Amino acid sequence: MRVLVTGVAGFIGYHLAHRLLQEGIEVIGVDNLNDYYDVNLKKARLAQLHPQPGFTFQFLELSDRPKGARPDGDGDGDRLEVAQLFQEYTFDYVVHLAAQAGVRYSLQNPWAYLDSNITGFVNLLEACRQSQIKHLVFASSSSVYGINTKVPFAVSDHVDHPISLYAATKKANELIAHTYSHLYQIPTTGLRFFTVYGPWGRPDMAYFKFVKAIEEGKPIDVYNFGKMQRDFTYIDDVIEGVFRVMLKPPESNTANSNARYKLYNIGNNNPVELMTFIEVLEKALGKKAVKNLLPMQPGDVPATYADVDDLMRDVGFKPSTPLEQGINSFVQWYQEYKKL
C-alpha cells in the first residue's frame, strides 16, 4: 500500500505519516516548507520521518508559482509538477493536509489562501482524476460552521455564513471536492477538524503561544475575555480518525447525487471554556499566567462543538483523550523540544 500525504511537514501530516509508517505502509510525503511559522520545526518533524523505512519526501508546491520560486531556484513552478508526481508513483490513497492555515493571517494575506487552498487543491484533484486512487481524504475545518448557533455542530447543518477567508476556502474545498467526486467518481471524504493540539504542534496556535509565554513569565492575550469555548481534540485521536476513515471509502452520498462523497467532524465532543483551558495549562506548568483580557478578534467564533455520531457509526471511533492528559503530553514535549 502506498499513500500520498500532502503537507507532511505540518503538524497533522507529520503524525499521520508516522502512524502509516508504523503500520508498514509506504508514504510519499510532499510539502513546500513555507515560512508561515518556524521552518525549523517543520524540518525537525521531517528529521523524525526520514530514517523510517518506507518514507520518501519530495519538495513540492501544489499551487502555481513563478519560475525560480523553489528554494533551489529550479523548476517552472506550475501544475505539471503535481501531474508528474502522479506519473512517477501509483497511489492507493491520497490524504491532502497541505493548506495555508490560520484565521487571523487571512485578514492580512488573502492571496496565500486562494493560491494554496483553492488552486493547489484543484491541481491535486486534477491529478487524482487521472489516477485510479481508492480514496481521497482532505482536511476541512470546524471554521466552516461560521456563526452557526446550533450546537453541537453537525455535518448536516447549513454552513453558508463563514466569517473568515480561511473558512470560506475550506467550504469551497468541500464544494469543489463534491463536484469532482460527482463528475469523475473519485471516492472522497472531507474531515472537519476541531482545534487540534498536542506534541509537535503549530506555534501559531493559542495553546503553544500560551505555554511559551507562561514559561517566560510574559502576559498572554486572552480573547473574548476568556469566554470562548473550543472543542480541543488531541492529535492522537485525530490521527486515529483519519486512519480509519482513509480505509473506508464512501459508497454514495444521497439520492440526489451519485458522488462517492462524505463529510465527518473530528472533534472531542466536549467544548472547554478558554479560562478552564488556561487553568489546565497553569497546572501542567506549575506557573500562573499573566492574562491580558481582550475582546473578540475578527474572524473568530465564540464556540465550537462537534457532533461525531456519524464518525462513531461509520468507523467505530470517537475522540476521547482527556484535556489534562493531552496538555501534559504537549508540555512534556515542548520542554524537551526547546532544549534542542
Short mmCIF file of C-alpha atoms in Angstrom, two decimals:
data_model
loop_
_atom_site.label_atom_id
_atom_site.label_comp_id
_atom_site.label_asym_id
_atom_site.label_seq_id
_atom_site.Cartn_x
_atom_site.Cartn_y
_atom_site.Cartn_z
CA MET A 1 0.00 0.00 0.00
CA ARG A 2 1.28 3.47 -0.87
CA VAL A 3 -0.16 6.73 0.48
CA LEU A 4 0.48 10.29 -0.63
CA VAL A 5 0.43 12.72 2.30
CA THR A 6 0.48 16.40 1.35
CA GLY A 7 1.63 18.85 3.99
CA VAL A 8 3.75 16.08 5.51
CA ALA A 9 5.99 18.54 7.37
CA GLY A 10 2.93 20.04 9.05
CA PHE A 11 1.51 19.10 12.43
CA ILE A 12 -1.16 16.62 11.37
CA GLY A 13 0.75 15.47 8.28
CA TYR A 14 3.79 14.52 10.34
CA HIS A 15 1.77 12.49 12.84
CA LEU A 16 -0.23 10.76 10.10
CA ALA A 17 2.92 9.80 8.20
CA HIS A 18 4.43 8.39 11.39
CA ARG A 19 1.32 6.30 12.04
CA LEU A 20 1.19 4.98 8.47
CA LEU A 21 4.85 4.01 8.57
CA GLN A 22 4.29 2.18 11.86
CA GLU A 23 1.57 0.20 10.07
CA GLY A 24 4.08 -0.83 7.39
CA ILE A 25 2.55 1.45 4.75
CA GLU A 26 4.76 3.27 2.25
CA VAL A 27 4.45 7.06 2.48
CA ILE A 28 5.32 9.63 -0.17
CA GLY A 29 5.26 12.95 1.67
CA VAL A 30 5.25 16.34 -0.04
CA ASP A 31 5.49 19.84 1.39
CA ASN A 32 6.55 23.31 0.27
CA LEU A 33 8.06 24.20 3.67
CA ASN A 34 6.56 27.69 3.65
CA ASP A 35 7.54 30.14 6.37
CA TYR A 36 4.08 30.88 7.82
CA TYR A 37 5.62 29.55 11.03
CA ASP A 38 9.11 28.37 12.01
CA VAL A 39 10.52 26.28 9.17
CA ASN A 40 12.99 24.70 11.59
CA LEU A 41 10.10 22.98 13.36
CA LYS A 42 8.93 21.57 10.03
CA LYS A 43 12.43 20.35 9.27
CA ALA A 44 12.67 18.79 12.73
CA ARG A 45 9.47 16.85 12.06
CA LEU A 46 10.89 15.63 8.75
CA ALA A 47 14.08 14.59 10.52
CA GLN A 48 11.95 12.24 12.64
CA LEU A 49 10.45 10.68 9.50
CA HIS A 50 13.46 10.39 7.19
CA PRO A 51 15.14 7.41 8.95
CA GLN A 52 11.97 5.33 8.89
CA PRO A 53 11.75 2.62 6.21
CA GLY A 54 9.16 3.35 3.54
CA PHE A 55 9.30 7.15 3.75
CA THR A 56 10.13 9.37 0.77
CA PHE A 57 10.00 13.16 0.85
CA GLN A 58 9.65 15.49 -2.11
CA PHE A 59 9.65 19.26 -2.03
CA LEU A 60 6.53 20.21 -3.98
CA GLU A 61 4.38 23.30 -4.42
CA LEU A 62 0.83 22.27 -5.23
CA SER A 63 -0.25 25.70 -6.40
CA ASP A 64 1.07 27.67 -9.35
CA ARG A 65 4.06 29.88 -8.67
CA PRO A 66 6.51 31.92 -10.77
CA LYS A 67 9.67 30.42 -12.23
CA GLY A 68 12.51 30.16 -9.75
CA ALA A 69 10.27 30.17 -6.65
CA ARG A 70 11.64 26.86 -5.37
CA PRO A 71 14.31 27.17 -2.68
CA ASP A 72 16.81 25.66 -5.12
CA GLY A 73 15.78 28.16 -7.81
CA ASP A 74 14.81 25.36 -10.16
CA GLY A 75 11.56 24.45 -11.86
CA ASP A 76 8.83 26.31 -13.70
CA GLY A 77 6.52 26.09 -10.72
CA ASP A 78 3.34 25.06 -12.47
CA ARG A 79 0.72 22.38 -12.02
CA LEU A 80 2.74 19.99 -14.16
CA GLU A 81 4.83 19.10 -11.11
CA VAL A 82 1.77 17.62 -9.42
CA ALA A 83 0.90 15.62 -12.54
CA GLN A 84 4.49 14.39 -12.76
CA LEU A 85 4.33 13.15 -9.18
CA PHE A 86 1.32 11.00 -10.05
CA GLN A 87 3.11 9.70 -13.14
CA GLU A 88 6.14 8.75 -11.06
CA TYR A 89 4.15 6.98 -8.33
CA THR A 90 0.95 4.96 -8.18
CA PHE A 91 -1.00 5.88 -5.06
CA ASP A 92 -3.62 3.77 -3.34
CA TYR A 93 -4.74 6.61 -1.08
CA VAL A 94 -4.23 10.38 -1.03
CA VAL A 95 -4.54 12.36 2.21
CA HIS A 96 -4.49 16.08 1.49
CA LEU A 97 -3.44 18.11 4.52
CA ALA A 98 -1.44 20.86 2.82
CA ALA A 99 -3.06 24.28 3.20
CA GLN A 100 -2.43 27.84 4.23
CA ALA A 101 -3.54 27.68 7.85
CA GLY A 102 -4.69 30.34 10.30
CA VAL A 103 -7.74 32.55 10.59
CA ARG A 104 -6.18 35.89 11.55
CA TYR A 105 -3.41 35.67 8.95
CA SER A 106 -6.07 35.50 6.24
CA LEU A 107 -7.08 39.06 7.12
CA GLN A 108 -3.63 40.31 6.07
CA ASN A 109 -2.67 37.90 3.28
CA PRO A 110 -5.77 36.66 1.42
CA TRP A 111 -3.88 35.66 -1.73
CA ALA A 112 -1.94 32.97 0.13
CA TYR A 113 -5.24 31.24 0.90
CA LEU A 114 -6.53 31.40 -2.64
CA ASP A 115 -3.26 30.08 -4.07
CA SER A 116 -2.76 27.24 -1.62
CA ASN A 117 -6.26 26.26 -0.52
CA ILE A 118 -8.07 26.67 -3.84
CA THR A 119 -5.59 26.47 -6.73
CA GLY A 120 -3.43 23.85 -5.02
CA PHE A 121 -6.47 21.72 -4.21
CA VAL A 122 -7.78 21.82 -7.78
CA ASN A 123 -4.34 20.86 -9.11
CA LEU A 124 -4.39 17.84 -6.80
CA LEU A 125 -7.92 16.89 -7.81
CA GLU A 126 -6.96 17.06 -11.47
CA ALA A 127 -4.11 14.64 -10.80
CA CYS A 128 -6.39 12.33 -8.80
CA ARG A 129 -8.98 12.13 -11.57
CA GLN A 130 -6.30 10.86 -13.96
CA SER A 131 -5.39 8.11 -11.49
CA GLN A 132 -7.16 5.13 -10.02
CA ILE A 133 -6.89 6.03 -6.36
CA LYS A 134 -9.06 4.17 -3.87
CA HIS A 135 -9.84 7.20 -1.71
CA LEU A 136 -9.02 10.91 -1.41
CA VAL A 137 -9.25 12.29 2.13
CA PHE A 138 -8.87 16.03 2.61
CA ALA A 139 -8.72 18.40 5.56
CA SER A 140 -11.61 20.75 6.06
CA SER A 141 -12.17 22.69 9.28
CA SER A 142 -14.69 23.41 12.01
CA SER A 143 -14.37 27.05 10.91
CA VAL A 144 -16.84 26.33 8.08
CA TYR A 145 -19.64 26.45 10.66
CA GLY A 146 -19.07 30.19 10.99
CA ILE A 147 -21.76 31.93 13.01
CA ASN A 148 -23.82 28.75 13.36
CA THR A 149 -25.52 28.88 16.79
CA LYS A 150 -26.95 25.35 16.80
CA VAL A 151 -24.81 23.05 18.93
CA PRO A 152 -23.30 20.58 18.65
CA PHE A 153 -22.27 21.27 15.06
CA ALA A 154 -23.43 18.51 12.71
CA VAL A 155 -22.28 17.94 9.13
CA SER A 156 -25.92 18.25 8.07
CA ASP A 157 -26.04 21.87 9.31
CA HIS A 158 -26.05 24.70 6.78
CA VAL A 159 -22.60 26.29 6.53
CA ASP A 160 -23.33 29.24 4.29
CA HIS A 161 -22.04 32.00 6.59
CA PRO A 162 -18.26 31.72 7.06
CA ILE A 163 -16.70 34.67 8.87
CA SER A 164 -13.09 34.34 7.71
CA LEU A 165 -11.47 33.84 4.33
CA TYR A 166 -9.80 30.71 5.69
CA ALA A 167 -13.23 29.26 6.48
CA ALA A 168 -14.54 30.28 3.06
CA THR A 169 -11.69 28.47 1.29
CA LYS A 170 -12.36 25.32 3.34
CA LYS A 171 -16.04 25.43 2.41
CA ALA A 172 -15.00 25.95 -1.20
CA ASN A 173 -12.82 22.83 -0.92
CA GLU A 174 -15.85 20.82 0.15
CA LEU A 175 -17.92 22.07 -2.79
CA ILE A 176 -15.16 21.53 -5.34
CA ALA A 177 -14.40 18.06 -3.96
CA HIS A 178 -18.06 17.08 -4.23
CA THR A 179 -18.13 18.28 -7.83
CA TYR A 180 -15.09 16.19 -8.77
CA SER A 181 -16.48 13.18 -6.95
CA HIS A 182 -19.79 13.55 -8.79
CA LEU A 183 -18.23 14.07 -12.22
CA TYR A 184 -15.39 11.57 -12.03
CA GLN A 185 -16.49 9.13 -9.31
CA ILE A 186 -13.48 9.83 -7.09
CA PRO A 187 -14.21 8.39 -3.61
CA THR A 188 -13.71 11.48 -1.46
CA THR A 189 -14.07 12.33 2.23
CA GLY A 190 -13.65 15.71 3.90
CA LEU A 191 -12.71 15.94 7.58
CA ARG A 192 -13.73 18.95 9.65
CA PHE A 193 -11.06 19.15 12.35
CA PHE A 194 -11.80 20.84 15.68
CA THR A 195 -8.87 22.70 17.36
CA VAL A 196 -6.18 20.05 17.14
CA TYR A 197 -3.43 20.18 19.76
CA GLY A 198 -0.55 18.07 21.02
CA PRO A 199 3.20 17.37 20.67
CA TRP A 200 4.91 18.77 17.57
CA GLY A 201 2.03 21.26 17.29
CA ARG A 202 1.86 24.57 15.47
CA PRO A 203 3.48 27.57 17.22
CA ASP A 204 0.82 29.91 15.82
CA MET A 205 -1.88 28.13 17.85
CA ALA A 206 -3.03 29.69 21.12
CA TYR A 207 -2.04 26.79 23.38
CA PHE A 208 1.52 26.82 22.02
CA LYS A 209 1.80 30.58 22.46
CA PHE A 210 0.33 30.34 25.96
CA VAL A 211 2.83 27.71 27.13
CA LYS A 212 5.78 29.65 25.73
CA ALA A 213 4.62 32.92 27.31
CA ILE A 214 3.77 31.42 30.70
CA GLU A 215 7.17 29.72 30.90
CA GLU A 216 8.86 33.02 30.05
CA GLY A 217 6.73 35.00 32.51
CA LYS A 218 5.15 37.05 29.74
CA PRO A 219 1.45 38.00 29.52
CA ILE A 220 -0.89 36.05 27.28
CA ASP A 221 -3.62 37.61 25.11
CA VAL A 222 -6.98 36.11 26.09
CA TYR A 223 -9.64 37.00 23.53
CA ASN A 224 -13.35 37.39 24.20
CA PHE A 225 -12.30 37.87 27.85
CA GLY A 226 -11.75 34.14 28.15
CA LYS A 227 -15.35 33.21 27.41
CA MET A 228 -14.68 31.41 24.13
CA GLN A 229 -15.25 27.66 24.02
CA ARG A 230 -13.28 25.23 21.91
CA ASP A 231 -13.64 21.52 21.24
CA PHE A 232 -9.96 20.75 21.83
CA THR A 233 -9.01 17.50 20.06
CA TYR A 234 -5.80 15.64 20.86
CA ILE A 235 -3.59 14.77 17.90
CA ASP A 236 -3.59 11.00 18.52
CA ASP A 237 -7.39 10.99 18.37
CA VAL A 238 -7.32 12.95 15.12
CA ILE A 239 -4.85 10.53 13.55
CA GLU A 240 -6.89 7.50 14.62
CA GLY A 241 -9.94 9.07 12.99
CA VAL A 242 -8.07 9.93 9.78
CA PHE A 243 -6.58 6.43 9.55
CA ARG A 244 -9.92 4.68 9.99
CA VAL A 245 -11.71 6.98 7.56
CA MET A 246 -8.96 6.57 4.94
CA LEU A 247 -9.52 2.83 4.88
CA LYS A 248 -13.29 3.23 4.45
CA PRO A 249 -14.08 4.95 1.13
CA PRO A 250 -17.67 6.21 0.86
CA GLU A 251 -20.04 4.29 -1.36
CA SER A 252 -22.56 7.00 -2.17
CA ASN A 253 -23.85 10.34 -0.95
CA THR A 254 -27.59 10.93 -1.24
CA ALA A 255 -30.44 10.11 -3.57
CA ASN A 256 -29.79 13.46 -5.28
CA SER A 257 -26.16 12.74 -6.17
CA ASN A 258 -24.13 9.79 -7.38
CA ALA A 259 -20.98 11.20 -5.79
CA ARG A 260 -18.98 8.88 -3.59
CA TYR A 261 -18.52 11.68 -1.10
CA LYS A 262 -18.70 12.07 2.69
CA LEU A 263 -18.02 14.62 5.41
CA TYR A 264 -17.13 13.94 9.05
CA ASN A 265 -16.45 16.03 12.11
CA ILE A 266 -13.37 15.00 14.08
CA GLY A 267 -13.69 16.67 17.47
CA ASN A 268 -13.63 15.77 21.13
CA ASN A 269 -17.40 16.34 21.53
CA ASN A 270 -16.64 18.23 24.75
CA PRO A 271 -16.12 22.01 24.45
CA VAL A 272 -13.98 23.70 27.10
CA GLU A 273 -14.03 27.37 28.06
CA LEU A 274 -10.77 29.16 27.37
CA MET A 275 -10.27 30.14 31.02
CA THR A 276 -10.59 26.49 32.05
CA PHE A 277 -8.11 25.54 29.36
CA ILE A 278 -5.63 28.11 30.72
CA GLU A 279 -6.06 26.68 34.23
CA VAL A 280 -5.10 23.23 32.91
CA LEU A 281 -2.01 24.75 31.28
CA GLU A 282 -1.07 26.51 34.53
CA LYS A 283 -1.35 23.25 36.47
CA ALA A 284 0.78 21.38 33.94
CA LEU A 285 3.45 24.10 34.02
CA GLY A 286 3.25 24.82 37.75
CA LYS A 287 3.07 28.53 36.98
CA LYS A 288 0.31 31.13 36.86
CA ALA A 289 -0.43 33.04 33.64
CA VAL A 290 -0.49 36.81 33.39
CA LYS A 291 -3.66 37.41 31.40
CA ASN A 292 -4.28 40.30 29.02
CA LEU A 293 -8.07 40.18 28.56
CA LEU A 294 -9.20 41.38 25.13
CA PRO A 295 -12.42 41.49 23.07
CA MET A 296 -13.22 39.02 20.29
CA GLN A 297 -10.91 39.10 17.27
CA PRO A 298 -12.35 39.49 13.74
CA GLY A 299 -12.87 36.08 12.15
CA ASP A 300 -13.12 34.20 15.46
CA VAL A 301 -16.21 32.32 16.60
CA PRO A 302 -17.41 32.15 20.23
CA ALA A 303 -17.72 28.37 20.40
CA THR A 304 -17.06 25.11 18.56
CA TYR A 305 -18.66 21.80 19.44
CA ALA A 306 -18.50 18.67 17.28
CA ASP A 307 -21.30 16.18 16.71
CA VAL A 308 -19.37 12.96 15.98
CA ASP A 309 -22.27 10.50 15.78
CA ASP A 310 -21.58 9.81 12.09
CA LEU A 311 -17.91 9.07 12.81
CA MET A 312 -18.84 6.68 15.61
CA ARG A 313 -21.43 4.92 13.48
CA ASP A 314 -19.30 4.50 10.36
CA VAL A 315 -15.80 3.81 11.69
CA GLY A 316 -16.45 2.93 15.35
CA PHE A 317 -14.35 5.70 16.84
CA LYS A 318 -14.88 8.80 18.97
CA PRO A 319 -12.07 11.13 20.16
CA SER A 320 -11.84 10.86 23.94
CA THR A 321 -8.39 11.87 25.24
CA PRO A 322 -8.91 13.96 28.43
CA LEU A 323 -7.67 17.53 28.17
CA GLU A 324 -5.36 17.16 31.18
CA GLN A 325 -3.66 14.14 29.63
CA GLY A 326 -3.22 15.83 26.26
CA ILE A 327 -1.87 19.05 27.74
CA ASN A 328 0.61 17.19 29.96
CA SER A 329 1.90 15.37 26.87
CA PHE A 330 2.28 18.63 24.97
CA VAL A 331 4.08 20.40 27.83
CA GLN A 332 6.47 17.48 28.25
CA TRP A 333 7.26 17.55 24.52
CA TYR A 334 7.63 21.35 24.48
CA GLN A 335 10.11 21.35 27.35
CA GLU A 336 12.21 18.73 25.61
CA TYR A 337 11.99 20.37 22.19
CA LYS A 338 13.14 23.79 23.38
CA LYS A 339 16.39 22.20 24.59
CA LEU A 340 17.28 21.14 21.04
#
